[in-house]
Structure formats: C-alpha cells, structure tokens
Amino acid sequence: MSDAIKAIGMPKWGLAMTEGKVNAWLVEEGADIATGDEILEIETSKITNVFESPVSGPLRRKVAAEGETLPVGALLGVVADASVTEAEIDAFVETAKAAQAEAAAAAVPPPAPELVHAEGWTARVLTMAPEAAGALPLLLIHGFGGDYQNWQFNQPDLAIDRTVYALDLPGHGGSSKVLTGADVPGLAVAVRSALAALGVERFHVAGHSLGGAIGLQLALDEPKRVASVTLICSAGLGPEINTDYIEGFIKSDKRKDMKATVEKLFADPAFVSRDMVDDLLKYKRLDGVLPALRTIADAVFAGGHQTSVFTDRLATLDVPVQTIWGESDAIIPVAHANAVPEARRHVLAGAGHMVHIEKPSDVTRLIGEFVAFAGG
Amino acid sequence: MSKKSFRQAINEALAQEMRRDHRVIVMGEDVAGGLGTPGDQDAWGGPMGVTKGLVGEFGRERVLDTPITESGFIGAAVGAAATGLRPVADLMFVDFMGVCFDQIFNQAAKFRYMFGGKAVTPVVIRTMFGAGFRAASQHSQCLYPIFTHIPGLKVAIPSNAYEAKGLLIQAIRDDDPVIFFEHKMLYDDIDEVPDEPYTIPFGEANVTREGTDLTIVAFGRMVKFANEAADLLAKQKISVTVIDPRTTSPMDYDTILESVEETGRLVVVDEAHPRCSMATDVAAFVVQDAFKHLKAPIKMVTPPHVPVPFSPALEDEYIPNTARIMAAARSVLA
C-alpha cells in the first residue's frame, strides 16, 4: 500500500542548509494539492521561502507543526488517496521518523570550497562533480559583491550529470583581494587562468550580473572553448546600471544600511535574512575588499554606465546564448534581455536581480535545459 | 572561515599584524616565558597561552618578556609607541593597572592633545578582566568604566572570538592608545572566524538580536548572557533587541537611542561595579536624549557594589546571569 502514500520532506535549499523551520502551512489538511502548489513557508538561517509541493494528491496529514524546526529530509506531510487508511498513515509516519533518526546520525558535512592557485591570483572554488565522468563542465560566475554561495540553490542540481565549478572572482569571497585587472576583459583573464589551473579546456558558462559580462567576454575571446552562455540579469548587454546600488553596497557599513541596500536585489525583500546581511558585512571587513570593490566598480561602471557592452557582437558570435531575467530587476533593466532572440529569453515574474535565489528551481531548470541543448 | 577559540582569534590577530607591519611588537610578563633560563623557551605564551608560538616566528627582538613591573613596561610601551613602534603590551590582569595609571592617564592619553596633535601613541594594552575565574577580588574586576572616563583612551571589549580578532587588528592599526579588555571566561568560546585579516571599526555597535518590545545593552561576556535571555524570551513571544557597543570609547549611543525610540524599554547589563559604570552612563544618556520615548523606568543589571567575593558560591551569586536579565526584562515590560 505504501506506493499510494507519498511523503513531503523538508527540502534542502543550498549547501549549508541542515534544518528548516516550518513557519506556516499554506494549505489545509484534506486539500487536493498539485505538484508545484505552494504548500508551506519554510525559514532557514539564510532564507525564508515558499515550498512547492513535489507530489500531488490529497494532503492527508500535516506531520510538521507550525513553528517546528526539523532537519533536511524530515517528514513534513503525507499525501495519499482515499483508499489509504488512517492506520496505514500512522505506520508510514512512524517508519519515516525512525529512518530520519538514522539519517541524522549518518549526516555528511556539506562540500567545502578549495583554494586554487592560478597565475596572478588565488581563487576559491567550490567543485561539485558527479560520481561518474560527466558531460562538459559548467562554470558559474557570480556578480559584483557576490561569491560562490550565490549559486547554493542551483549548483547541486546542476552537478548531477556534469562537473560544476562555482568560483569567487578576484577581490570577492575567499579569493585573493589583489586585482590583476579590474575591468571585464581583465577579470576574464583572471577567470581563464583559474580555468587553466583547474585543467578545464572546453566548458559551459552561466554568469550573474557582472559575472555574465565576464562569461560573455570569455566566449567572445575564445568562442571554440565555450559551449554555451547563460546570462542571468547580466551586465554587458546595455549601458544602464543602478549605480546607487553599487555605491550603496560599497559604502554601507552598518547592518541597517546594508539591509536596505541588499533589499534592492530582491522582488520580495523578505529574502534578506540577518545572516545574509551579516555575511556581507563580514566579507566587506576583510583586508583589501573595499579597495578591490572600489577599483572594480570604477573600471566596470565608470561614470554611471557599463563600460563593456557587447550587444553588437552577439549576432556574429557562434556560441548559443540565452538570457534569464527577474521581471522586477532593479539593478539592470529587464529590457537588456532583448539582446537575444525571443526564443532564448526568459523573464521570470516575481523575481528581482537575484532571480537564481528567488526562483531557484526555474533558473536551475533553464540552465540545465540550455546546456543539454547546446550539447557536449 | 573556520572555527576558532577566542584565544586563537587573538593569537592570529597578533601574528598577522606582526607579519604585516614590522613595527608591531609584543611585550609583557611571560608573553613568551623562559627568558634567561636554560629551560623551555615559550613555556607560557602569556598567563593564558594567548601569545604562545609568537616568539618562535618573530624572535625575542619582537616578543619581549618583561620584569614583573607594570609601571616599568607599560611606560616603556607608551614611550616606544610615541617614538615609532606599535607595541601590544600584555598587562595580564586589569586589576594591576593601578601601578601604571600615570603612564596611561597622564602620558599616553595626553600626548596627542598636549603636543598640538602632532604626536601619536599607537599602543595597545591587552588586559584580562571579569569574574568567574575563582581568582578573588584582586584579579576579577572589570574596571573598563575607569578607562572610558579618560579622554584620549580608546576602550574595546570584544564579546566573542569573531569580534576579538577584528577589534584587536583595528586596535593595533589605530594611532591612539587602546585598552583592550579580554574577559577571562571567554577564552575557550568558539566562533566562526575568517582566516584572513579583517577589522571591525570602533564606535559602531553590533545589534546581535533584533526585536520590538525591549532593548538590552550589554558589554563583553554579558552580551552572551543577553543573547541567551533574548532567545528564551522570544519563545515567550517577547521580542528583544540586544546591542553590543563593542567599544565604550568611542561609544555608539546613536544605535542605542534609535532602538529605544522603537521599543521604549531598556535594560543595561554591566558586569562592572554599579556606581559610575557603563550601566549608569547608558541609562543617563537615554534619559537625557530619549526620555519621551521611554514607556517604563530603565533597569540596570549589575553586581552589587562590593568587591568580587572569593567564595565560589558568593561569586556565582555576584555575577549577572541570564535569569536575572530575564527577570529585569519582565519587570520593565510589566
């Protein structure tokens, strides 16, 4: 009978998530739910988000109480059709809870990033690889002020069939804070030297914001090495940029100011958690970060405009390019998505500049489909 | 990023600054240990092992074991700072500061002002404070209010390992004399501490909990207890802001005033003696500048006005704790 019973488990949002708090159920017991329905609001130390049902059918049992904090994978609710008895559901819940206790005892720590010594700089890189040899690797490049953790909700699922590298740009995260080049071409040189140190020849690239412009630069410089480019709320596709945000990010040194600044990145400001703001302030206090950010901002966004705009070179580029944008992006205008043909343009509603954090499953799926389409 | 103790965080801050700047030296009683003896060198690394390993990397030229004469080596550190070095002197227990008040109050604190702004005195005096160590009344006082009272001195009181590393690097790079207070009951506390050097600016309070019903201001080890109290109160649906000023000179009154304007209620937790303390100082500023926002009298949680007792039972009773903070919180909310 257990095939007729489907479990709803605590999701794992990002590498660091070990447990989540059930803030609220958004559906009633007995309701018929469909895959993708918003059924729960779950809070982690990093983020609060709605959880979309992975299964469909009548919700027979809410196992998790509102306010309860549970480990990843813990049983939250049970979906089963009318043929299943209450006793069978009781037994299912008991078995699941016992399995949960065992899993907790055998929990493995999340993968840790490594320092890669490249020519001219040291890059912090989180590598996630499938057990079997996979397809062409995928490189993820974050935006201004970000780090590899920006991809924490995307990287694990993308690494199922290929190796995925998420690196910290020079001056960012745990990478060295000394810059060898601060404009888009200079940062692309640094990324290439990191790829050389990693032994990567041909690859797909997905870049967010400034990281998109760098990805595009890599493709324009050496089109034969790049199998596809995914540009997420990307720089490099037009002159406009919200420099108030850039300046705010550099200048904010108090939690309150930083929170207000970072809220501009999201359609829903509730995404900005204490930990997110704290982590950014801690990063900005590291030696060398402020001069590095200043130098990059001055080189990449000189005079309030993007200095590297590649729109007119896209037509002749022999590498597939797609754009993914948050409809409410307040940093780079969503109109910049129009640089690519409509079929390769994805604008997601209810998301801002950090669309890969606000709509992780959509963005992961779009990247996955595109690299599969581009092949290799 | 990795987990480090408060002790390791301070050791790492010293080592990284000594590597970065050859003018940084460390001096104090047994900061290495073994000087002039055929026995084990670096036997001590300071009374709590905080400076252990430095003499191996930087040598006796930069890690100076001093005689047991605070008046002598604190004076020497102040003079070295005025003439170009950046000494970090280890005064062991703040209770011993009395014998070198002139060097600190009348010399170090005054040079910038009395030499027309042309002199700088980049000395750091690291010192242990606080009760709970079963070390009786001559080794357990807080005394930071006394140094906060003197213009020209900066006073830092880190509340955890992350704060300790960032505030100490800031202190070493600061051109003014800084008295750096290390609570002896925090040395084994562990926190996430970045491997890279970083600085935490002085005069910028840390809001460690954000709430709407009540503001708690706490210093040093008391921040830990205030956070515990806030977490327990949160379960009773009482929403508390906790503010760690980090430095008492300069002092970030703005963050406190802004919070009290929102909550209207204030508890100040200070392990120092209750008279002329940080508790009375914060309470007075809030009454002066935010009186119209207060919905209840301010409550101060402090020890009684007596020397720290040697009896363990009495000492435990003496130190403010989480339960007393919660009781004070409930009383201002009543």
XYZ file of C-alpha atoms in Angstrom:
710
model
C 0.000 0.000 0.000
C 2.932 2.296 0.626
C 3.113 3.206 -3.101
C -0.132 5.043 -2.626
C 1.425 7.095 0.185
C 3.697 9.955 -0.789
C 5.945 11.814 1.616
C 6.574 15.541 1.658
C 10.065 16.031 3.134
C 11.937 19.077 4.387
C 13.700 20.456 1.274
C 17.426 21.172 1.135
C 17.842 24.711 -0.064
C 21.501 25.270 -0.628
C 24.638 23.590 0.568
C 24.627 24.902 4.080
C 21.030 24.073 4.965
C 20.800 21.367 7.598
C 17.404 22.193 9.050
C 14.418 24.383 8.392
C 11.637 25.926 10.439
C 8.047 25.450 9.362
C 6.663 28.979 9.516
C 3.223 28.236 8.126
C 1.173 25.713 6.222
C -0.406 27.364 3.194
C -2.917 24.541 2.587
C -5.440 22.756 4.781
C -5.471 19.083 5.680
C -7.684 17.269 3.194
C -6.927 19.717 0.379
C -6.137 18.290 -3.030
C -2.692 19.579 -3.899
C -0.894 19.511 -7.226
C 2.822 19.306 -7.914
C 4.192 22.850 -7.779
C 1.477 24.217 -5.469
C 2.812 26.456 -2.722
C 2.132 24.388 0.367
C 4.483 25.621 3.103
C 6.525 28.615 4.140
C 9.906 27.456 5.409
C 12.575 29.531 7.101
C 16.283 28.737 7.248
C 19.107 30.763 8.742
C 19.846 32.004 5.205
C 16.449 32.458 3.635
C 12.671 32.269 4.011
C 10.769 30.886 1.051
C 7.628 29.068 -0.009
C 7.950 25.359 -0.637
C 6.307 23.982 -3.730
C 4.817 20.521 -3.439
C 6.952 17.823 -5.056
C 3.909 15.495 -5.229
C 0.197 15.642 -5.955
C -2.867 14.174 -4.288
C -4.956 14.800 -1.164
C -2.959 16.107 1.827
C -3.951 13.560 4.461
C -1.650 14.524 7.315
C 0.305 17.564 8.425
C 3.150 15.914 10.320
C 5.167 19.081 10.983
C 3.637 21.662 13.275
C 3.944 25.367 12.549
C 6.953 26.767 14.408
C 8.725 23.391 14.457
C 12.374 23.186 13.334
C 13.255 19.944 11.542
C 16.283 18.504 9.723
C 16.528 18.308 5.942
C 14.565 15.297 4.696
C 12.298 15.173 7.757
C 8.700 14.198 7.034
C 6.505 17.306 6.870
C 3.299 15.887 5.491
C 1.678 12.859 3.907
C -0.224 12.741 0.646
C -2.378 9.688 -0.026
C -5.637 8.916 -1.765
C -8.837 7.841 -0.022
C -8.034 4.124 -0.254
C -5.298 4.513 2.362
C -6.481 4.099 5.953
C -5.531 6.343 8.878
C -3.750 3.372 10.468
C -1.604 2.943 7.390
C -0.678 6.612 7.513
C 0.202 6.283 11.213
C 2.508 3.370 10.370
C 4.088 5.335 7.497
C 4.799 8.303 9.780
C 6.376 6.032 12.425
C 8.681 4.360 9.858
C 9.677 7.723 8.394
C 10.535 9.128 11.808
C 12.735 6.125 12.628
C 14.551 6.470 9.285
C 15.015 10.171 9.965
C 16.770 9.473 13.261
C 19.167 7.071 11.478
C 19.869 9.576 8.716
C 20.622 12.288 11.266
C 23.265 10.043 12.839
C 24.922 9.476 9.442
C 24.779 13.080 8.192
C 27.706 14.119 5.978
C 29.147 17.636 6.059
C 28.498 19.889 3.035
C 31.234 20.060 0.367
C 33.861 22.695 1.117
C 35.446 25.116 -1.360
C 39.161 24.898 -2.146
C 41.822 27.469 -2.862
C 43.142 27.122 -6.413
C 46.472 28.795 -7.131
C 46.119 30.363 -10.549
C 48.541 32.647 -12.373
C 48.423 36.042 -10.627
C 45.784 35.183 -8.023
C 44.298 32.591 -5.724
C 40.736 31.569 -6.500
C 38.330 29.994 -4.049
C 36.360 27.392 -5.985
C 33.584 25.038 -4.965
C 33.692 21.996 -7.235
C 30.740 19.639 -7.366
C 31.155 16.601 -9.569
C 29.012 13.558 -10.306
C 30.468 10.204 -9.307
C 30.699 9.037 -12.915
C 32.545 11.092 -15.535
C 30.030 13.558 -16.917
C 29.498 15.881 -19.823
C 31.346 19.181 -20.423
C 31.800 21.108 -17.172
C 29.782 24.184 -16.271
C 31.343 27.305 -14.791
C 29.231 29.594 -12.573
C 30.358 33.211 -12.130
C 28.709 35.429 -9.511
C 28.122 39.173 -9.715
C 29.608 42.285 -8.069
C 29.963 41.752 -4.311
C 28.862 38.098 -4.502
C 30.602 34.776 -4.047
C 30.181 31.096 -4.892
C 27.405 30.758 -2.327
C 25.102 32.804 -4.562
C 24.684 29.555 -6.522
C 23.958 27.386 -3.499
C 20.402 26.720 -4.618
C 21.418 25.854 -8.196
C 24.819 24.172 -8.128
C 23.885 20.811 -6.504
C 21.145 20.026 -9.045
C 23.257 21.175 -11.995
C 26.087 18.879 -10.886
C 24.062 15.695 -11.350
C 25.414 14.998 -14.858
C 28.485 17.233 -15.127
C 31.150 18.859 -13.005
C 30.099 22.339 -11.895
C 32.627 24.917 -10.703
C 31.479 27.977 -8.774
C 34.367 30.378 -8.239
C 34.879 33.576 -6.303
C 36.064 36.408 -8.558
C 39.260 38.322 -7.623
C 38.525 40.633 -4.675
C 35.492 38.551 -3.736
C 34.603 35.898 -1.160
C 37.631 33.849 -0.193
C 39.709 34.646 -3.286
C 42.781 36.866 -3.118
C 41.957 40.533 -2.841
C 44.730 41.798 -5.106
C 43.472 42.543 -8.603
C 45.472 41.865 -11.755
C 42.790 43.521 -13.869
C 39.597 45.193 -12.744
C 37.580 45.699 -15.950
C 35.572 42.970 -17.673
C 38.419 41.896 -20.018
C 40.854 41.892 -17.067
C 38.547 39.805 -14.889
C 38.061 37.402 -17.814
C 41.846 36.945 -17.956
C 41.807 36.024 -14.257
C 38.945 33.539 -14.762
C 40.848 31.966 -17.674
C 43.918 31.498 -15.507
C 41.725 29.812 -12.851
C 40.313 27.503 -15.561
C 43.869 26.654 -16.600
C 44.740 25.787 -13.000
C 41.620 23.608 -12.814
C 42.578 21.897 -16.085
C 39.360 22.938 -17.835
C 39.548 23.195 -21.628
C 36.008 23.461 -23.019
C 33.044 24.444 -20.849
C 29.580 25.947 -20.494
C 29.303 29.178 -18.547
C 26.472 30.783 -16.604
C 27.090 34.220 -15.171
C 25.049 36.526 -12.999
C 25.229 40.306 -13.427
C 28.947 41.255 -13.693
C 29.681 37.520 -13.939
C 27.510 37.368 -17.085
C 29.597 40.034 -18.795
C 32.728 38.077 -17.886
C 31.177 34.881 -19.284
C 30.331 36.682 -22.493
C 33.859 38.089 -22.696
C 35.229 34.535 -22.369
C 33.009 33.418 -25.268
C 33.937 36.415 -27.457
C 37.668 35.939 -26.769
C 37.725 32.184 -27.380
C 34.415 31.011 -28.903
C 35.713 27.492 -29.523
C 36.211 26.873 -25.803
C 32.741 27.939 -24.749
C 29.827 25.579 -25.452
C 27.042 27.879 -24.222
C 26.499 31.088 -22.303
C 23.641 31.718 -19.869
C 23.332 35.373 -18.915
C 21.352 35.980 -15.724
C 20.299 39.601 -15.069
C 23.526 40.212 -16.852
C 25.860 43.099 -17.358
C 27.343 43.573 -20.822
C 24.038 43.993 -22.666
C 23.463 47.738 -22.347
C 24.901 50.834 -20.713
C 22.374 51.260 -17.882
C 23.184 50.090 -14.355
C 21.792 51.131 -10.975
C 24.958 52.700 -9.590
C 23.064 53.765 -6.438
C 23.059 50.095 -5.566
C 26.761 49.675 -6.383
C 27.727 52.736 -4.328
C 25.382 51.701 -1.509
C 26.980 48.280 -1.397
C 30.466 49.750 -1.154
C 29.558 52.424 1.405
C 27.142 50.584 3.734
C 28.998 49.526 6.854
C 26.074 49.233 9.249
C 23.606 46.389 9.229
C 20.620 48.690 8.731
C 22.149 50.414 5.675
C 23.381 47.152 4.182
C 19.970 45.548 4.637
C 18.247 48.418 2.833
C 20.828 48.169 0.037
C 20.595 44.424 -0.416
C 16.788 44.539 -0.374
C 17.019 46.232 -3.771
C 18.266 42.914 -5.158
C 15.028 41.060 -4.475
C 11.434 41.402 -5.619
C 10.474 40.241 -2.132
C 12.663 41.956 0.490
C 11.771 39.215 2.995
C 14.500 37.155 1.326
C 17.113 39.304 3.034
C 17.929 37.488 6.266
C 20.094 38.596 9.186
C 22.709 36.026 8.197
C 22.839 37.300 4.636
C 23.487 40.868 5.812
C 25.949 39.707 8.484
C 27.910 37.622 5.982
C 28.175 40.597 3.611
C 29.375 42.919 6.380
C 31.935 40.328 7.483
C 33.159 39.964 3.902
C 33.481 43.721 3.492
C 35.622 43.976 6.658
C 38.302 41.661 5.233
C 41.566 43.383 4.377
C 41.658 44.543 0.767
C 37.955 44.112 -0.025
C 36.918 47.772 -0.069
C 39.773 48.904 -2.355
C 39.085 45.924 -4.637
C 35.363 46.680 -4.874
C 36.093 50.358 -5.474
C 38.600 49.567 -8.229
C 36.263 47.112 -9.963
C 33.277 49.473 -9.729
C 35.328 52.350 -11.148
C 36.553 50.184 -14.021
C 33.313 48.383 -14.872
C 30.743 51.088 -14.142
C 32.742 54.241 -14.875
C 30.684 57.432 -14.905
C 27.490 55.586 -14.007
C 27.460 53.405 -17.112
C 28.647 49.927 -18.009
C 31.948 50.181 -19.845
C 31.748 46.773 -21.561
C 28.677 46.429 -23.773
C 28.742 43.540 -26.246
C 25.288 43.785 -27.822
C 26.544 44.470 -31.357
C 28.901 41.498 -31.240
C 26.257 38.928 -30.291
C 24.962 38.479 -33.859
C 28.307 37.187 -35.093
C 29.078 35.100 -32.015
C 28.987 31.410 -32.875
C 28.107 30.290 -29.332
C 24.497 29.801 -28.128
C 23.469 32.491 -25.669
C 20.326 32.678 -23.514
C 19.173 35.309 -21.051
C 17.262 34.782 -17.811
C 15.918 37.841 -16.020
C 13.872 38.679 -12.969
C 10.955 40.799 -14.133
C 11.400 43.207 -11.216
C 15.182 43.579 -11.558
C 16.004 46.981 -10.035
C 19.727 46.839 -10.837
C 19.974 46.123 -14.575
C 16.923 46.855 -16.783
C 14.994 43.766 -17.865
C 14.951 45.294 -21.384
C 18.602 44.250 -21.709
C 17.313 40.680 -22.041
C 16.147 41.657 -25.545
C 19.723 41.427 -26.772
C 18.994 37.792 -27.631
C 16.155 36.416 -29.821
C 12.846 35.902 -28.066
C 13.131 32.113 -28.046
C 16.227 32.365 -25.835
C 14.855 34.976 -23.488
C 13.276 34.032 -20.170
C 11.735 36.675 -17.943
C 10.518 35.328 -14.619
C 7.736 37.068 -12.746
C 8.000 37.678 -9.002
C 11.779 37.912 -9.019
C 14.332 40.699 -8.917
C 18.052 40.838 -9.622
C 18.773 37.695 -7.555
C 16.428 35.608 -9.710
C 18.570 32.494 -9.149
C 17.887 32.769 -5.415
C 14.249 33.849 -5.669
C 13.283 31.322 -8.343
C 15.985 28.670 -7.938
C 14.138 25.720 -9.471
C 13.170 27.683 -12.592
C 16.662 29.075 -13.111
C 18.301 25.686 -12.491
C 15.933 24.049 -14.985
C 16.572 26.730 -17.628
C 20.350 26.433 -17.272
C 20.139 22.622 -17.322
C 17.941 22.563 -20.422
C 20.145 25.040 -22.249
C 23.446 23.258 -21.607
C 21.793 19.993 -22.657
C 20.502 21.668 -25.840
C 23.920 23.198 -26.594
C 25.429 19.763 -26.102
C 28.850 18.481 -25.106
C 36.401 30.681 7.592
C 36.961 28.189 10.331
C 36.103 27.606 13.958
C 38.498 29.248 16.383
C 38.531 29.961 20.063
C 38.668 33.492 21.475
C 42.276 32.694 22.466
C 43.218 31.527 18.934
C 41.498 34.538 17.380
C 43.656 36.923 19.426
C 46.822 34.941 18.695
C 46.027 35.016 14.968
C 45.367 38.773 15.034
C 48.749 39.375 16.705
C 50.633 37.066 14.334
C 49.026 38.525 11.199
C 49.698 42.123 12.256
C 53.300 41.278 13.205
C 53.764 39.776 9.723
C 52.161 42.783 8.045
C 53.952 45.506 9.983
C 57.469 45.056 11.392
C 56.825 47.863 13.899
C 54.343 45.713 15.815
C 55.919 44.164 18.920
C 54.511 42.219 21.861
C 55.694 42.762 25.433
C 54.670 41.683 28.905
C 55.243 39.257 31.723
C 55.935 35.771 30.330
C 54.437 36.596 26.920
C 56.950 34.008 25.762
C 58.383 32.704 29.011
C 61.746 31.186 29.796
C 63.868 34.274 29.075
C 67.347 33.967 30.573
C 66.840 30.382 31.666
C 68.211 27.194 30.137
C 64.721 25.693 30.346
C 61.789 25.552 27.958
C 61.513 28.689 25.793
C 57.984 29.917 25.024
C 56.869 27.894 28.032
C 53.993 30.183 28.847
C 52.850 32.302 25.923
C 51.263 34.638 28.442
C 49.325 33.557 31.524
C 46.518 32.070 29.396
C 48.633 30.830 26.481
C 47.333 33.558 24.165
C 50.749 34.646 22.813
C 52.148 31.121 22.547
C 54.120 30.497 19.356
C 54.841 34.145 18.569
C 58.434 34.080 19.847
C 59.198 31.144 17.547
C 58.145 33.088 14.478
C 59.179 36.624 15.435
C 62.044 36.123 17.885
C 62.993 37.723 21.187
C 63.535 41.090 19.463
C 59.780 41.452 18.926
C 58.343 39.288 21.702
C 59.702 40.802 24.892
C 59.459 39.104 28.269
C 59.445 41.915 30.825
C 60.174 42.102 34.537
C 57.201 41.930 36.889
C 56.994 45.712 36.968
C 53.856 47.041 35.284
C 54.854 50.634 35.953
C 58.085 49.968 34.037
C 56.979 48.064 30.958
C 53.719 49.954 30.409
C 55.784 53.159 30.500
C 58.245 51.589 28.066
C 55.414 50.572 25.737
C 53.967 54.094 25.761
C 57.414 55.538 25.027
C 58.035 53.015 22.244
C 54.685 53.962 20.691
C 55.480 57.668 20.878
C 58.783 57.029 19.109
C 57.652 54.865 16.218
C 56.820 51.313 17.243
C 53.362 49.821 17.607
C 53.620 47.853 20.870
C 50.991 45.469 22.179
C 51.609 45.270 25.915
C 50.044 42.462 27.959
C 49.026 43.778 31.357
C 47.743 40.375 32.485
C 45.002 41.399 34.963
C 43.389 44.825 34.676
C 43.381 44.907 38.467
C 47.157 45.618 38.286
C 46.627 48.759 36.222
C 46.722 50.929 39.324
C 50.500 50.998 39.487
C 50.758 52.471 35.970
C 47.904 54.959 35.900
C 50.266 57.891 35.370
C 51.815 56.287 32.271
C 48.332 55.679 30.851
C 46.204 58.591 32.085
C 48.737 61.426 32.111
C 51.122 60.332 29.358
C 49.611 58.016 26.695
C 46.171 59.621 26.788
C 47.513 63.169 26.661
C 50.274 63.154 24.014
C 48.009 63.810 21.016
C 46.365 66.740 22.844
C 49.395 68.281 24.560
C 51.695 68.134 21.524
C 49.331 70.032 19.270
C 48.017 66.922 17.522
C 51.499 66.164 16.191
C 52.173 63.125 18.389
C 50.529 59.750 18.033
C 50.654 56.940 20.591
C 49.736 53.681 18.848
C 49.990 51.437 21.888
C 47.589 48.608 22.697
C 47.306 47.387 26.260
C 45.724 43.940 26.339
C 44.300 43.014 29.700
C 42.115 40.339 31.317
C 39.034 41.287 33.282
C 35.919 39.892 34.847
C 34.697 37.479 37.477
C 34.021 33.747 37.392
C 37.654 32.578 37.485
C 37.782 31.905 41.246
C 40.607 34.426 41.457
C 39.179 36.681 44.180
C 38.795 40.401 44.359
C 42.264 41.469 43.137
C 42.007 39.500 39.839
C 38.328 39.724 38.926
C 37.325 43.333 38.449
C 36.025 44.897 35.239
C 37.376 48.462 35.560
C 36.623 49.451 31.945
C 34.480 52.373 33.174
C 37.635 53.924 34.684
C 39.427 53.962 31.309
C 36.282 55.045 29.480
C 36.295 58.079 31.780
C 39.627 59.328 30.398
C 39.511 61.269 27.102
C 42.330 60.205 24.787
C 41.990 56.497 25.511
C 40.031 54.083 23.377
C 38.410 51.098 25.076
C 37.408 47.872 23.294
C 35.504 44.969 24.899
C 35.109 42.040 22.475
C 32.176 39.725 23.216
C 33.224 36.691 21.139
C 36.073 35.271 19.030
C 34.992 36.941 15.778
C 34.791 40.316 17.499
C 38.119 39.748 19.272
C 40.160 39.292 16.099
C 38.621 42.190 14.191
C 38.707 44.612 17.117
C 42.308 43.732 18.014
C 43.561 44.283 14.453
C 41.700 47.596 14.446
C 43.297 48.451 17.811
C 46.812 47.713 16.539
C 46.287 49.869 13.429
C 44.767 52.704 15.455
C 47.050 55.660 16.187
C 45.621 56.228 19.669
C 46.206 54.231 22.858
C 43.685 51.402 23.094
C 42.881 49.423 26.243
C 41.747 46.008 25.002
C 39.622 44.089 27.520
C 39.562 40.279 27.314
C 37.085 38.505 29.565
C 38.935 35.531 31.034
C 35.823 33.321 30.900
C 35.578 33.731 27.093
C 38.994 32.317 26.045
C 37.645 28.853 25.218
C 34.483 30.066 23.493
C 34.478 29.077 19.828
C 33.113 31.003 16.878
C 33.430 31.219 13.086
C 36.494 33.398 12.485
C 37.807 34.238 8.988
C 41.397 33.157 8.299
C 42.120 36.454 6.540
C 42.829 39.657 8.499
C 39.836 41.974 8.964
C 38.938 44.997 11.027
C 35.831 45.974 12.954
C 35.525 49.758 13.182
C 35.466 51.354 16.643
C 32.359 53.191 17.775
C 29.946 51.010 15.837
C 27.627 48.906 17.955
C 26.658 45.398 16.916
C 22.952 44.593 17.037
C 23.060 40.901 17.890
C 19.279 40.389 18.165
C 16.546 42.475 16.577
C 13.262 42.906 18.414
C 10.458 45.358 19.078
C 9.433 45.036 22.749
C 12.622 45.811 24.619
C 16.255 46.897 24.174
C 19.053 45.217 26.099
C 22.526 46.799 26.051
C 25.305 44.534 27.308
C 29.109 44.534 27.434
C 31.731 41.801 26.992
C 30.707 38.437 28.419
C 27.301 39.878 29.329
C 26.433 40.018 25.602
C 26.437 36.225 25.609
C 24.002 36.126 28.524
C 21.831 38.851 26.994
C 21.595 36.853 23.746
C 20.611 33.750 25.712
C 17.969 35.752 27.568
C 16.643 37.203 24.295
C 16.355 33.738 22.745
C 14.489 32.406 25.779
C 12.214 35.459 25.873
C 11.498 35.009 22.152
C 9.924 31.658 22.988
C 7.583 33.544 25.313
C 6.713 35.892 22.422
C 8.805 38.736 23.860
C 10.801 40.330 21.078
C 14.141 41.759 22.221
C 16.890 43.835 20.627
C 20.361 43.168 22.017
C 23.082 45.763 21.467
C 26.778 45.112 21.983
C 28.504 48.522 21.834
C 31.868 46.741 21.189
C 33.796 49.827 22.298
C 32.915 52.114 25.198
C 35.249 54.807 23.872
C 34.239 55.787 21.261
C 30.689 54.857 22.181
C 27.847 54.370 19.709
C 24.959 55.997 21.591
C 23.041 56.529 18.336
C 22.284 52.845 17.828
C 21.036 52.594 21.427
C 18.895 55.723 21.169
C 17.386 54.623 17.846
C 16.470 51.268 19.322
C 14.953 52.748 22.483
C 12.891 55.105 20.322
C 11.362 51.971 18.805
C 10.997 49.785 21.882
C 10.542 52.357 24.682
C 12.111 49.978 27.199
C 15.732 49.477 28.228
C 17.736 47.024 30.304
C 21.505 47.618 30.646
C 23.690 44.676 31.665
C 27.121 45.570 33.018
C 29.459 43.294 34.962
C 31.323 46.312 36.372
C 30.575 47.696 39.828
C 27.224 49.504 39.663
C 28.370 53.031 40.613
C 29.745 55.286 37.826
C 29.579 52.350 35.420
C 28.658 51.802 31.767
C 25.181 50.930 33.032
C 24.752 54.336 34.670
C 26.349 56.030 31.656
C 23.977 54.440 29.125
C 20.970 54.987 31.381
C 21.847 58.679 31.784
C 22.241 59.257 28.031
C 18.958 57.553 27.246
C 17.115 59.542 29.913
C 18.625 62.768 28.624
C 18.048 62.168 24.897
C 15.138 59.729 24.626
C 13.087 60.369 27.761
C 9.868 60.972 25.862
C 10.142 57.526 24.224
C 10.514 55.604 27.485
C 7.455 53.620 28.496
C 8.981 52.261 31.729
C 11.891 53.012 34.069
C 15.286 51.755 32.886
C 16.557 48.655 34.664
C 20.260 48.078 35.344
C 21.503 44.515 35.836
C 24.846 44.669 37.662
C 26.667 43.014 40.540
C 26.239 44.537 43.995
C 28.621 47.350 44.990
C 31.105 45.100 46.755
C 34.488 43.543 45.879
C 34.256 40.262 43.932
C 33.936 37.523 46.600
C 36.377 34.605 46.786
C 33.747 32.118 47.941
C 32.630 30.296 44.766
C 29.019 30.263 45.942
C 29.079 34.018 46.538
C 30.990 34.715 43.327
C 28.363 32.845 41.292
C 25.670 34.859 43.017
C 27.596 38.098 42.357
C 27.831 37.807 38.548
C 24.802 38.938 36.490
C 23.306 35.945 34.680
C 20.678 35.034 32.126
C 17.930 34.520 34.700
C 18.490 37.971 36.225
C 18.433 39.566 32.771
C 15.137 37.826 32.006
C 13.669 38.946 35.312
C 14.719 42.531 34.604
C 13.218 42.298 31.116
C 9.907 41.095 32.513
C 9.884 43.826 35.152
C 10.225 46.639 32.585
C 7.529 45.005 30.447
C 5.129 44.608 33.365
